[in-house]
Every structure is written in C-alpha cells, then in structure tokens.
Amino acid sequence: MEYRQLGNSGLKVSVLTMGTMTFGAKGDFAKVGNITDVGEARRQIEMVIDAGVNLLDTANVYSAGDCEAIIGDALGGKRKNDVLIATKARFPTGDGPNNRGLSRYHLIRECEASLKRLKTDVIDLYQVHQWDGVTPLEETLEALDSLVRQGKVRYIGCSNYSGWHIMKAMEIARRDNRIPFISQQIHYTLQAREAEQELVPISIDQKLGILVWSPIAGGLLSGKHRRDKETPKGSRLSQGWTEPPIHDWDRLWNIVDELVSIADARGVSGAQVALAWLLGRPGVTSVIIGGRTEAHFKDNLAAAELKLTAEERARLDKVSQKPLDYPYWHQVAAAKDRLGAADLAFLQPYVNG
C-alpha cells in the first residue's frame, strides 16, 4: 500500500480510504448498504486495515448517526492509534432550525456527538460536508479552529465546495490566523471530470489533499452495468439511488465499453481500472472505496497495485474527455505560453492537442 501526504500537513494516508456509508440501514442510506451487525463491520474494517488502509471515512448523517456508532463499537479501542478517522457535519440532524448548517452552535454540538458515537477522544479529519451560504465563513472557521485547539479535532477539511468557496475560506483563514483546510473531499470519476476545471487546480495551488468519494460512480463504472443490459439486482441504481446524475447515457456507455475492454485484457475488474485511473490523476491523494461485502472490498483493494500503461490511460482519457468551456478554451488558444503547474493539471491534454 502506498501512502501519500495529505495536503499541506505532515499526515500520511493510504491511497485507498475505507468508505463506511454501508454501515447502518436508516433512510435512503439503506439503498447503499445495510450492515448493522457489529461483527460483520469489524471483519470488514480489519480486512482493509490488514491490507494497509489507515483511514476510515464516515459522516454524522449516515444512517442518522448509526454508521459512526457501528464504527465505534467495531473498533472498540483496538488499533485506535493506527487507524485514522475522518467524519463530517453539516446536514440536518433534527427538525429544529439550528439542527443543520455550519454555525458554531451546530458544528461544535455535532462534533461532540460524533466523538461519543465513535468512542474516541479526537477526530483525525473533521470535514464540513457541504456549503452553507447563510452562516458567515468567519463563524465556521472560528468554530473549526476552536475544535482543533481544544484537542477534539486534529485536522480540518471541506467537501462539495465550489472553487470560490474554497478560495474564500483559505483567504479568511490566512487573514484571521485560523487553522486552514488541509483537504477537500470531492466527486471525481471517469464519468464526471468537472472537478478538473477548478477543484483540482485549486488543490495543487493551495496544497490541499484530494479525497475522492464515489470513485466508481455508484457502481456504474464497476463493469457490471452495461449498455442495453438489465440493471443488476441489488445495485444502488436498481434501488433508486440518484448519485451521480447521468446527463449523457451514451457517453457513459462509451466510457464503460473502453473500461471493460482494458479490464478484460488485464484480467481485472472494471472497478479496479476506474480506481487505478484516478490514483494516477494530478492532485489525488486517496480514493474512498466502499462495499456491501468483503468480496467488494477485496476487489477494490487490488486497485492499489494496478498500474495502467500510458496507452491505457490515453484510451480512457480520450473517451471521457469533454470539450472545453469558457474561459479554458480561450486560455488554451491565447495563454498556453504562460500556464503554470496548476493550470496544466487540467489543460495539458488540450495544449498538447
């Protein structure tokens, strides 16, 4: 297992992170998974740890807190010093007007609740789960800063922010001498490459680590979903899970066709190829893998050792690459003589050709 530095910090994390959204069975999260047995959760956790994974990712909203509680019970103090825990807060945890968002009130209360459920004294990476355009960023960053200085949180990150959200937060942190984000957790796949336009360049420029959620597009890039074939029973798609949205199904199936062609030639799964492609992209620190069963995790874990050739990467890049939006097409046409490393993380293939 390879370990990469997480943003502008001294923390090293495995290139694969264990996603735990399958723990619990409440609400819509039951469509993703329904592991409620602590023993089964413990077996899966121990399996990925034994493979070298050192980061578990969860959120307070997953199955209304049950996901965190199952992790806390499953770990039970075992390997606590070796396993890093990342969780998130922002979404509703009740019906009241202050039971959501990124206010100081909500963040501190939810952090303390997560600590209790996880049965730990400190959260290694505490992430704001989504933008809150109502709460001043100064208030959010002050609350996060307080949690770090109180020893309840070690590092902070954001998730699902747009580019200007991140840059505003980073500048406020510098201006007010607050502890800044060290990472962002984003959706990024062969099917959904929008993050390359702003979020990846910002990560490189601002020294943020990138954690990727749903890296095989909710299973669509696993190789099990094919053009003109019946949706596999038991899959997220068959149960009405709507993330990610697919705006061009023909483009998706073209990507899947190329993905499966490479996977078959290598004797591996489509999921492994999709994960390996991400691990070779600029700025990516770790990819979050999930699974309903140990077999799912075993297959995904093998992606850490899969190295795609330049020719295989070129094939995947070509079939998934989209036309440039403004101002990027203009930058390629008129500014390619003075593009920096962060610019070229996105624009290099277009500059070349």
XYZ file of C-alpha atoms in Angstrom:
353
model
C 0.000 0.000 0.000
C 1.285 3.434 -0.943
C 0.929 6.376 1.458
C 0.680 9.995 0.352
C 0.986 13.243 2.263
C -2.421 14.818 2.911
C -2.203 18.356 1.650
C -0.035 20.855 3.489
C 0.307 18.658 6.568
C 2.650 16.024 7.901
C -0.101 13.397 7.878
C 0.272 10.443 5.524
C -2.758 8.478 4.390
C -3.156 5.329 2.338
C -4.049 5.803 -1.329
C -7.243 3.889 -0.591
C -9.597 5.025 2.165
C -12.349 2.843 3.593
C -15.796 4.292 2.993
C -18.354 3.205 5.571
C -21.676 4.523 4.254
C -22.853 0.891 4.031
C -22.865 0.688 7.858
C -26.392 1.217 9.173
C -29.753 0.932 7.451
C -31.744 4.087 8.051
C -33.489 6.227 5.457
C -32.073 6.468 1.953
C -28.750 5.103 3.159
C -30.345 1.647 3.287
C -30.199 1.769 -0.538
C -26.395 1.826 -0.306
C -25.977 -0.912 2.264
C -27.495 -2.300 5.422
C -24.672 -3.645 7.561
C -25.961 -3.422 11.116
C -24.055 -6.324 12.645
C -21.014 -5.008 14.515
C -19.139 -8.264 13.981
C -19.511 -8.018 10.207
C -18.434 -4.375 10.264
C -15.407 -5.307 12.365
C -14.398 -8.022 9.898
C -14.551 -5.578 7.003
C -12.579 -2.938 8.907
C -9.909 -5.432 9.916
C -9.704 -6.690 6.339
C -8.910 -3.264 4.904
C -6.541 -2.399 7.759
C -4.647 -5.627 7.158
C -4.294 -4.552 3.513
C -2.620 -1.318 4.650
C -5.543 1.133 4.657
C -5.127 3.597 7.524
C -8.074 5.989 7.023
C -11.796 5.353 7.632
C -14.304 7.891 6.329
C -17.790 8.427 7.707
C -20.279 11.232 8.445
C -22.716 12.088 11.201
C -25.617 11.976 8.725
C -25.007 8.400 7.525
C -27.955 6.352 8.803
C -28.715 9.099 11.330
C -25.512 8.519 13.282
C -25.717 4.719 13.317
C -22.745 4.482 10.936
C -20.487 6.286 13.397
C -21.826 4.233 16.305
C -21.136 0.960 14.484
C -17.561 2.087 13.766
C -17.091 2.998 17.418
C -18.378 -0.392 18.559
C -16.399 -2.252 15.893
C -13.096 -0.592 16.760
C -13.704 -0.868 20.490
C -10.289 0.645 21.194
C -8.486 -1.890 19.007
C -5.805 -0.372 16.755
C -7.042 3.117 17.641
C -3.544 4.520 17.464
C -3.070 3.104 13.958
C -6.420 3.945 12.381
C -7.274 7.490 11.318
C -10.932 8.520 11.440
C -12.492 11.160 9.217
C -16.060 12.319 9.671
C -18.243 15.203 8.516
C -21.044 17.529 9.617
C -23.444 19.987 8.004
C -26.648 18.169 7.060
C -29.827 18.037 9.191
C -29.685 16.040 12.407
C -33.129 17.094 13.626
C -36.165 19.192 12.756
C -35.157 22.391 14.521
C -33.843 25.450 12.644
C -30.404 25.103 14.271
C -30.048 21.378 13.613
C -28.271 21.948 10.311
C -25.641 24.097 8.648
C -22.175 25.261 9.651
C -22.938 27.566 12.560
C -20.726 27.445 15.620
C -23.712 26.058 17.526
C -24.303 23.153 15.157
C -20.683 22.279 14.370
C -19.466 22.083 17.956
C -22.515 20.152 19.131
C -22.254 17.668 16.256
C -18.528 17.200 16.725
C -19.083 16.293 20.372
C -21.887 13.896 19.401
C -19.644 12.233 16.792
C -16.866 11.796 19.356
C -19.268 9.930 21.642
C -20.609 7.684 18.894
C -17.117 6.917 17.595
C -15.904 6.246 21.156
C -12.798 8.317 20.655
C -11.244 11.432 22.197
C -10.247 13.013 18.905
C -11.329 13.053 15.258
C -8.337 12.998 12.915
C -10.002 14.813 9.997
C -13.193 16.818 10.546
C -14.825 17.900 7.290
C -17.598 20.357 6.572
C -19.872 18.244 4.400
C -21.365 20.881 2.110
C -21.503 24.652 1.621
C -23.600 26.830 3.938
C -24.294 30.161 2.244
C -26.134 31.544 5.274
C -23.527 31.185 8.022
C -20.561 33.604 7.702
C -17.379 31.717 6.845
C -15.676 33.583 9.679
C -18.006 31.851 12.153
C -17.493 28.403 10.625
C -13.708 28.711 10.538
C -13.573 30.070 14.089
C -15.594 27.080 15.314
C -13.336 24.624 13.484
C -10.257 26.429 14.785
C -11.613 26.118 18.335
C -12.191 22.382 17.935
C -8.593 21.872 16.818
C -7.136 23.999 19.611
C -9.293 22.156 22.167
C -7.819 18.849 21.000
C -11.126 17.435 19.752
C -10.042 17.554 16.097
C -6.569 17.214 14.546
C -7.133 18.492 11.003
C -9.988 20.085 9.075
C -11.199 19.778 5.514
C -14.149 20.618 3.294
C -16.348 18.612 0.960
C -18.515 19.532 -2.026
C -17.358 23.157 -2.095
C -17.062 25.097 -5.327
C -13.814 26.779 -6.272
C -14.689 30.237 -4.994
C -15.969 28.780 -1.709
C -12.592 27.147 -1.080
C -10.554 30.192 -2.040
C -12.648 32.472 0.169
C -12.251 30.065 3.096
C -8.500 29.774 2.616
C -8.071 33.542 2.452
C -10.170 34.121 5.592
C -8.124 31.505 7.429
C -4.911 33.316 6.453
C -6.316 36.755 7.267
C -7.700 35.778 10.669
C -4.848 33.427 11.619
C -7.164 30.414 11.668
C -6.168 26.827 11.014
C -6.868 26.212 7.291
C -8.316 23.252 5.430
C -5.756 20.604 4.506
C -8.032 18.650 2.181
C -11.202 18.559 0.200
C -13.412 15.553 -0.474
C -14.894 15.642 -3.962
C -16.771 13.597 -6.532
C -14.435 12.772 -9.410
C -14.630 9.856 -11.839
C -14.021 8.948 -15.461
C -17.677 9.792 -15.989
C -17.623 13.061 -14.010
C -14.460 15.082 -14.681
C -15.840 18.524 -13.797
C -13.558 18.728 -10.772
C -10.561 19.052 -13.093
C -11.607 22.563 -14.132
C -11.292 24.348 -10.772
C -11.126 21.989 -7.798
C -8.036 20.029 -8.846
C -6.019 23.136 -9.851
C -7.009 24.842 -6.589
C -5.853 21.792 -4.642
C -2.464 21.885 -6.332
C -2.110 25.654 -5.917
C -3.326 25.747 -2.288
C -1.665 22.468 -1.256
C -4.897 20.665 -0.427
C -5.154 16.908 -0.418
C -7.916 15.378 -2.530
C -10.096 12.555 -1.211
C -12.443 11.165 -3.862
C -15.916 9.937 -2.951
C -17.955 7.502 -5.069
C -14.987 6.890 -7.407
C -16.819 4.274 -9.491
C -19.933 6.433 -9.858
C -22.160 4.497 -7.502
C -21.176 1.248 -9.230
C -21.775 2.432 -12.790
C -18.056 2.069 -13.557
C -17.720 -1.346 -11.942
C -18.167 -3.149 -15.247
C -21.366 -4.793 -14.034
C -23.597 -2.167 -15.653
C -23.556 -2.419 -19.463
C -25.261 -0.855 -22.419
C -28.690 -2.350 -23.197
C -28.426 -4.762 -20.263
C -30.800 -5.114 -17.322
C -29.732 -3.219 -14.207
C -28.134 -5.709 -11.773
C -30.461 -6.566 -8.898
C -29.384 -5.228 -5.543
C -27.295 -2.430 -7.037
C -27.711 1.177 -5.911
C -29.194 2.108 -9.275
C -31.819 -0.634 -9.024
C -32.924 0.780 -5.677
C -33.367 4.345 -6.843
C -30.048 5.876 -5.733
C -29.633 9.030 -7.860
C -25.961 9.963 -7.367
C -24.269 10.769 -9.626
C -26.733 12.246 -12.138
C -26.112 10.990 -15.679
C -26.799 13.625 -18.353
C -25.455 11.657 -21.307
C -26.004 7.901 -21.080
C -24.416 7.210 -24.464
C -21.185 8.891 -23.306
C -21.280 6.828 -20.095
C -21.627 3.562 -22.006
C -18.769 4.534 -24.339
C -16.590 5.023 -21.259
C -17.739 1.707 -19.793
C -17.019 -0.100 -23.075
C -13.416 1.152 -23.067
C -13.051 0.479 -19.359
C -14.226 -3.114 -19.692
C -12.054 -3.689 -22.761
C -8.955 -2.721 -20.759
C -10.119 -4.675 -17.695
C -10.748 -7.841 -19.678
C -7.349 -7.621 -21.357
C -5.665 -7.244 -17.955
C -7.810 -9.888 -16.233
C -9.109 -7.438 -13.614
C -12.449 -5.811 -12.825
C -13.726 -2.588 -14.322
C -13.777 -1.101 -10.831
C -10.039 -1.696 -10.431
C -9.307 0.085 -13.711
C -11.511 3.058 -12.761
C -9.785 3.337 -9.368
C -6.293 2.968 -10.832
C -7.041 5.724 -13.352
C -7.989 8.079 -10.515
C -4.906 7.219 -8.466
C -2.752 8.402 -11.360
C -4.504 11.748 -11.788
C -2.845 15.022 -10.706
C -3.561 16.074 -7.133
C -5.386 12.939 -5.991
C -4.301 11.763 -2.539
C -6.700 8.943 -1.717
C -9.741 7.265 -3.224
C -12.581 6.173 -0.965
C -13.690 2.597 -1.586
C -16.850 1.016 -0.250
C -18.590 -2.319 -0.382
C -21.542 -4.284 0.856
C -19.434 -7.420 1.173
C -15.865 -8.474 1.878
C -15.626 -9.565 -1.771
C -16.328 -5.990 -2.897
C -13.550 -4.675 -0.674
C -11.133 -7.406 -1.761
C -11.649 -6.476 -5.397
C -11.283 -2.730 -4.782
C -8.186 -3.158 -2.614
C -6.376 -4.769 -5.538
C -6.533 -1.427 -7.376
C -3.714 -0.129 -5.160
C -1.309 -2.419 -7.012
C -2.688 -1.946 -10.530
C -0.562 0.329 -12.721
C -2.102 1.363 -16.021
C 0.123 1.838 -19.044
C 0.409 5.181 -20.814
C -1.546 3.704 -23.736
C -4.368 2.523 -21.467
C -4.541 5.918 -19.777
C -4.649 7.657 -23.141
C -7.589 5.500 -24.222
C -9.521 6.289 -21.049
C -8.659 9.987 -21.236
C -9.824 10.224 -24.839
C -13.179 8.525 -24.377
C -14.024 10.551 -21.241
C -12.594 13.954 -22.188
C -15.147 16.728 -22.736
C -14.964 19.926 -24.828
C -13.511 22.934 -23.027
C -15.838 25.520 -21.510
C -15.010 29.210 -21.316
C -12.554 30.611 -20.191
C -10.476 27.470 -20.685
C -10.736 27.233 -24.468
C -9.590 30.855 -24.613
C -6.672 30.159 -22.256
C -5.516 27.284 -24.454
C -5.799 29.480 -27.540
C -4.210 32.619 -26.129
C -2.318 31.876 -22.895
C -0.648 28.494 -23.303
C 2.795 30.128 -23.333
C 2.368 31.140 -19.663
C 0.372 28.428 -17.942
C 1.534 27.237 -14.523
C 1.558 23.774 -12.982
C -1.929 24.155 -11.508
C -3.322 25.280 -14.887
C -1.662 22.429 -16.728
C -3.067 19.820 -14.329
C -6.277 20.376 -16.274
C -5.228 21.937 -19.579
C -2.132 19.914 -20.562
C -4.045 17.390 -22.746
C -5.758 20.246 -24.591
C -2.497 22.150 -25.041
C -0.893 19.020 -26.465
C -3.569 18.518 -28.821
